[in-house]
Coordinates of C-alpha atoms in Angstrom, one line a residue:
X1 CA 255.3 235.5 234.0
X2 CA 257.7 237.8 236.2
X3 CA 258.0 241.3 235.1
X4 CA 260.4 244.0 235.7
X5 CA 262.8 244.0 239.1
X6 CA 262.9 247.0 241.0
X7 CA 264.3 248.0 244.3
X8 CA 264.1 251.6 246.2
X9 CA 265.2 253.1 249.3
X10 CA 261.6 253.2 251.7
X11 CA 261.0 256.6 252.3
X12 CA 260.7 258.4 255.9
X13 CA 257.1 258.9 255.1
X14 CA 256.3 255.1 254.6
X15 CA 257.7 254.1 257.6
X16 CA 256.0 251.5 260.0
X17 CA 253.2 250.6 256.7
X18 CA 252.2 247.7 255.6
X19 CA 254.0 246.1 253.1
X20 CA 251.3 245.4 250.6
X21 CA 250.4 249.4 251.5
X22 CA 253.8 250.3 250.9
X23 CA 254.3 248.5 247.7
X24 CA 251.1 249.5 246.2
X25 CA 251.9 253.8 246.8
X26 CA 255.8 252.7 245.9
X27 CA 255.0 250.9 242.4
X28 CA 251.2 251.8 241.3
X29 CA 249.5 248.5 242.2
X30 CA 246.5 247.9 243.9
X31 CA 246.9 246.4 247.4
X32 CA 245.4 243.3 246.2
X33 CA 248.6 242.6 243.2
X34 CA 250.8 243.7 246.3
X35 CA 249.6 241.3 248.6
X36 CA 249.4 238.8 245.6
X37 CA 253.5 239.3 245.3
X38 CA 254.3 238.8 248.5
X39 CA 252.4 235.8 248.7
X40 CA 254.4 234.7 245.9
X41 CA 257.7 236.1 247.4
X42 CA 258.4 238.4 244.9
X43 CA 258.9 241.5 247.8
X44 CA 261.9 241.4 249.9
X45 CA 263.1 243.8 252.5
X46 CA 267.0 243.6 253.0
X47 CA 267.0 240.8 250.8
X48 CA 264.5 239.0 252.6
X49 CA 261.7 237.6 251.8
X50 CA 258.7 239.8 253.5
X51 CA 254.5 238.5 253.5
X52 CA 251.9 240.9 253.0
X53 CA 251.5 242.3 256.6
X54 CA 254.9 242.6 257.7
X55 CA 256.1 246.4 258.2
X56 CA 258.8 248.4 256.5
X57 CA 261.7 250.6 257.7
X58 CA 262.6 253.7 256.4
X59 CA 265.7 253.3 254.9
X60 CA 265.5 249.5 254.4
X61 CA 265.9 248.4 250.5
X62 CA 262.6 247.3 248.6
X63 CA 263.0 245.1 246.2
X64 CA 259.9 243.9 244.0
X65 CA 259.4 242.0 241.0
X66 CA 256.4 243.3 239.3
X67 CA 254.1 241.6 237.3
X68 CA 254.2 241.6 233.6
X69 CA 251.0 243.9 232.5
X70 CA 248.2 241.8 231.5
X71 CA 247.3 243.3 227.7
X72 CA 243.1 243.4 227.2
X73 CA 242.7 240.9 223.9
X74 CA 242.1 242.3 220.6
X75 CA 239.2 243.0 219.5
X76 CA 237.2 239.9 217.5
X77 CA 235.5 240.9 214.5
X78 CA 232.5 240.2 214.6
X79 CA 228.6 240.9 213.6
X80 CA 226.7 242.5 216.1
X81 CA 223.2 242.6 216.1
X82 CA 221.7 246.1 216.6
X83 CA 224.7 247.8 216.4
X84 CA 224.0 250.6 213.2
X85 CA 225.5 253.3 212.0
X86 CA 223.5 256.7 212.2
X87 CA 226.2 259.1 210.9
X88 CA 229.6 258.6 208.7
X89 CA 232.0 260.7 207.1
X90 CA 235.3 260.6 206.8
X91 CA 236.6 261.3 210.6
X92 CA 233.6 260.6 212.2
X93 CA 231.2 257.6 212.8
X94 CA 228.4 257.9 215.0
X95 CA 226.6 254.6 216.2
X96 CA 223.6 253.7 217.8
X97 CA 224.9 250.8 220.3
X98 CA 222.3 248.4 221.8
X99 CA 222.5 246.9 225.4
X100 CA 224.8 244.3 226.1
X101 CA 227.4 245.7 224.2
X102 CA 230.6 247.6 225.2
X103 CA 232.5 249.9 223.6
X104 CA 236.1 247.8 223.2
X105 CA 237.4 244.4 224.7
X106 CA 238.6 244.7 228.3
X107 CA 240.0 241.9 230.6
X108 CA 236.3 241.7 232.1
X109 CA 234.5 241.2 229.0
X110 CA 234.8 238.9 225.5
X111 CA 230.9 239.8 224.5
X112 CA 230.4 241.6 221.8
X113 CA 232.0 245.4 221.4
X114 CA 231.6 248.2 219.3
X115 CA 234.9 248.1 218.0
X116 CA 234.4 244.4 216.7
X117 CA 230.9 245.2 215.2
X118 CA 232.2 247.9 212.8
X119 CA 235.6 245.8 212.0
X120 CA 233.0 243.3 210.7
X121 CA 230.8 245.9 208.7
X122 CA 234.5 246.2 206.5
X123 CA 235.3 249.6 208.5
X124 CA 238.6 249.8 208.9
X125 CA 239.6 252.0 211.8
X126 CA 242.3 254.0 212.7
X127 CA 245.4 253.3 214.6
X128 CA 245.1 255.7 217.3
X129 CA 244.9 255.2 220.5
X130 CA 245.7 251.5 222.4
X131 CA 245.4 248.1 219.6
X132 CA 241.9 247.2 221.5
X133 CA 240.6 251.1 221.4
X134 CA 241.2 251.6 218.0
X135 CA 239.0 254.9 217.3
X136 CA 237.4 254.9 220.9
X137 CA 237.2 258.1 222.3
X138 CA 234.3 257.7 225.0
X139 CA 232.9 255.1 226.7
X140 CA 229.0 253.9 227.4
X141 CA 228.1 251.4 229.5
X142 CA 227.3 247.9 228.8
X143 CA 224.0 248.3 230.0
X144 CA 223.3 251.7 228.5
X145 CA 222.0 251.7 225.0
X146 CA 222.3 254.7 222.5
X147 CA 224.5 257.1 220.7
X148 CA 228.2 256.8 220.6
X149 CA 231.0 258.0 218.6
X150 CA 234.3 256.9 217.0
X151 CA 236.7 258.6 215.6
X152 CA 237.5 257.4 212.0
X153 CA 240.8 258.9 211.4
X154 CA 243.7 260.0 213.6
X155 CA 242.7 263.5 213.2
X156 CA 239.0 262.8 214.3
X157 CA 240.7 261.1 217.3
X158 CA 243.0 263.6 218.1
X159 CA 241.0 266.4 218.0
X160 CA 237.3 264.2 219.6
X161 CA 239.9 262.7 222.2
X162 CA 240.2 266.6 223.5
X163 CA 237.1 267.6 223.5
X164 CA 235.7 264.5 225.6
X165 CA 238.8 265.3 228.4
X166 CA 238.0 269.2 228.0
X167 CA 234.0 268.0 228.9
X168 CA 233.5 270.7 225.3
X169 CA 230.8 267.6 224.4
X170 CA 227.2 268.0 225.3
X171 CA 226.1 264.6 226.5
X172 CA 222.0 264.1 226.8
X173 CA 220.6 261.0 228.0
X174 CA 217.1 260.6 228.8
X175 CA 216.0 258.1 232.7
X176 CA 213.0 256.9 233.8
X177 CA 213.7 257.2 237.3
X178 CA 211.6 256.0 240.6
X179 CA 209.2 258.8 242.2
X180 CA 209.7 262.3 241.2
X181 CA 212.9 264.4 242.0
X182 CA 212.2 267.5 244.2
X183 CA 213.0 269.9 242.7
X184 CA 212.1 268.7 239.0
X185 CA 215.1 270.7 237.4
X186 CA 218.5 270.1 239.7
X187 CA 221.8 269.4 240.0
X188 CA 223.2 266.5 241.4
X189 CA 226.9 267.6 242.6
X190 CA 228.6 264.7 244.5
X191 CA 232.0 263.1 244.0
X192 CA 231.7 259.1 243.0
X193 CA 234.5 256.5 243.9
X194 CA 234.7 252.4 244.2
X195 CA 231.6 251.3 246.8
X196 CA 233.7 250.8 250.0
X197 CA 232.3 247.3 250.4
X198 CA 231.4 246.1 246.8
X199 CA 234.4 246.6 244.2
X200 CA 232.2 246.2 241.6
X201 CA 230.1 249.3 242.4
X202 CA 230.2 252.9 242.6
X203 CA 229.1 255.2 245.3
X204 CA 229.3 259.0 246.7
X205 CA 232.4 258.8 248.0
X206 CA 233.9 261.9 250.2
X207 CA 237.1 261.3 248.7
X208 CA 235.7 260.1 245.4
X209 CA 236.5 262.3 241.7
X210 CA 234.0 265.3 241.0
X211 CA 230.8 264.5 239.3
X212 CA 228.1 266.8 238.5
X213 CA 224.5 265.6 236.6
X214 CA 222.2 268.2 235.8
X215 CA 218.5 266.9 235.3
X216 CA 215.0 268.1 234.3
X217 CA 211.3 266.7 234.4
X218 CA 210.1 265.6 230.8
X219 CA 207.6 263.5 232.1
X220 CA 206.0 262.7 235.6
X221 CA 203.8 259.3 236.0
X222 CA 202.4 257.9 238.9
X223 CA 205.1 255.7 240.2
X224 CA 208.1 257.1 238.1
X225 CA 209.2 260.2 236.1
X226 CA 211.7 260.4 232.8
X227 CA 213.9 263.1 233.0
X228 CA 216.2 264.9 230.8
X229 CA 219.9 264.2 231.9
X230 CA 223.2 266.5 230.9
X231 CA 226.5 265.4 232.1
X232 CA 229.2 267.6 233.0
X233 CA 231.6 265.0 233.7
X234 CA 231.7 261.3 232.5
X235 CA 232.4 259.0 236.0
X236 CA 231.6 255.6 235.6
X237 CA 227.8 254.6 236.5
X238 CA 227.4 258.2 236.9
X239 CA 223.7 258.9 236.1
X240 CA 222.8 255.4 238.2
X241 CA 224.7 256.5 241.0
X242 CA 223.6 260.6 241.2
X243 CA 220.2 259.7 241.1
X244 CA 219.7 257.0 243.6
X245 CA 222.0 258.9 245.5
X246 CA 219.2 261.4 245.8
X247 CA 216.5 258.7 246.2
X248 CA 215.3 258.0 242.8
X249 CA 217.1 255.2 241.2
X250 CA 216.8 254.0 237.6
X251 CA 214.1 252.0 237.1
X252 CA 215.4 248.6 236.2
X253 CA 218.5 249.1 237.7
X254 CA 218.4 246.7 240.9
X255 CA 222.6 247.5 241.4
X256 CA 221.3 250.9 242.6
X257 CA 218.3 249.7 244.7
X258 CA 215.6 250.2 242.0
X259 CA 211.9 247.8 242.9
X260 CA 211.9 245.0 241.3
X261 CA 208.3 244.1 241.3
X262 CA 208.5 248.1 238.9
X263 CA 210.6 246.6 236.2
X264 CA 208.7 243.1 236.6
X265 CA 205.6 244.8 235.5
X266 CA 207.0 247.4 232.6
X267 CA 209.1 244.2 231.4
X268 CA 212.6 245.8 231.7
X269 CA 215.7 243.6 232.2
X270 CA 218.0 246.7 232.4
X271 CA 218.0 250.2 233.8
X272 CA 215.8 253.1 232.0
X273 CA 218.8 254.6 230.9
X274 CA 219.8 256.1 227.0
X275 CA 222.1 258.4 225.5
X276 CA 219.8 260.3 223.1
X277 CA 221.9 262.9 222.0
X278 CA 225.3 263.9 221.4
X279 CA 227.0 267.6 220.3
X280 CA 229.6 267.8 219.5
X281 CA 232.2 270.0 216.8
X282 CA 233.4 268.5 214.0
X283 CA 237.3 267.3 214.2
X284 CA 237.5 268.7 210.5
X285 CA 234.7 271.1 209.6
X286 CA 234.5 273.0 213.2
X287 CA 230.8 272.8 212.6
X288 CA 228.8 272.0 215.5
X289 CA 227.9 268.6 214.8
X290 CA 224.5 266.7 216.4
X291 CA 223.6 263.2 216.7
X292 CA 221.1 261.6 218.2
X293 CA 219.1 257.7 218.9
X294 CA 215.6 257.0 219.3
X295 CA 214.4 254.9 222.0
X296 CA 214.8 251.1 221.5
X297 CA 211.8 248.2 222.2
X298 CA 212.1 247.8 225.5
X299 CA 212.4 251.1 226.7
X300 CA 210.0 252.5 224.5
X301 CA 207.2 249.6 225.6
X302 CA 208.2 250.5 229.4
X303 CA 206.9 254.1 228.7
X304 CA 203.5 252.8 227.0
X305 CA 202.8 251.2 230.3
X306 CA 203.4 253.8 232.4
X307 CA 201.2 256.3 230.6
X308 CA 198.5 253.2 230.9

């Protein structure tokens, strides 16, 4: 369905581009809805129709139809297995979250979400934040398992909203990562964007946002090591991406170019990766508030067999 019309002057710095270039810096699409509009002929020049690759004048009148915004669906309430509830009062509900769960629905995913889980436990969550969010204030991977939290009032979101944009949360995940780092306490300090050739990826990019991991040896085996992992900033894939950056990918996390014949033999379907810990002060209290998941069965069985 056709969204709103718009139309603007091209400006003197956009001249000679790309349609689908300019369109996407002029409205805040990606190239690939700009080329998908002028396919359909919703972009004109002059009041012409233009295609994707056809160049603009500055000066000329744009005039686009955008899309109407596709909405993520709402969340489904709905049971989740292994999804439990470590901590609750009345602002504030920390959960452990399994693998194969996300946080809230997105237009990728209809599996099962946090969100849903604790709508079907009879927890009725606040109205803060967009209708599939409702209390989210961070994120953890699908394929990460362990501690997360959601705000359980409008306060508790206001005030855990801030802290997770002012980085004022102390984040601790624990890796079991390929070799052992040199040096075993570092910092990993290296901006991460899209992959340039797989969309569905990150990468150290040079004109990617700033991302800084901070890790430490807990444990060195023969073939692999489990660290201690602090995040100063929260980029998506983070961790995954730092550390195979530097060589030592997740194990288990063939994305990032772990050995698969590794997590063959420890039995792991996923990457070594949890969120064991989370600080954080409390929306209402101001006392400094700490959370924290054990291990789950598969990672935890990983770890017996590398100690042998």
């Amino acid at each position: 369905m056709a969204g709103e019309f718009r139309a603007l002057p091209v400006p003197e710095g956009l001249d000679g581009m790309r349609v689908d270039q300019a369109v996407s810096k002029l409205f805040g699409l990606s190239r690939s809805v700009a080329a998908e509009i002028a396919a359909e002929g919703s972009v004109l020049i002059d009041a012409s129709p233009v295609t994707k690759s056809d160049r603009v004048n500055a000066g000329a009148l744009l005039e686009v139809t955008l899309p109407e915004p596709k909405r993520p669906p709402e969340p489904k309430a709905e049971r989740v297995e292994g999804l439990e509830i470590i901590y609750q009062d009345a602002d504030v509900i920390a959960v452990d979250k399994p693998v194969g769960v996300a946080a809230h629905p997105t237009l990728g995913w209809d599996g099962p979400t946090v969100v849903g889980g604790l709508q079907a436990m009879g927890i009725a969550l606040p109205d803060a934040g967009p209708p599939e969010r409702k209390g989210i204030v961070q994120r953890l991977d699908v394929g990460t398992s362990g501690v997360m939290v959601v705000a359980a009032s409008v306060q508790g979101y206001s005030v855990l909203k801030r802290a997770f944009k002012e980085r004022t949360v102390d984040k601790t995940y624990h890796a079991v990562v390929q070799g052992l780092p040199d040096p075993i306490v570092g910092t990993v300090d290296a901006p991460i964007g899209r992959h340039p050739s797989a969309g569905w990826k990150f990468a150290v990019t040079s004109d990617g946002r700033p991302a800084v991991t901070h890790y430490e040896l807990i444990e060195a085996f023969r073939e692999a090591s489990l660290l201690e992992v602090h995040l100063e900033t929260g980029r998506t894939h983070q961790i995954r991406v730092h550390m195979s950056a530097v060589g030592h990918p997740c194990v288990g996390d063939p994305m990032y170019g772990s050995d698969p014949n590794l997590s063959k033999r420890l039995g792991l379907i996923r990457q070594w990766l949890h969120a064991t810990r989370l600080g954080f002060t409390h929306p209402r209290t101001g006392q400094y508030t700490v959370v924290e998941s054990p291990y789950p069965a598969d990672l935890q069985h990983a770890l017996e067999v590398l100690r042998g």
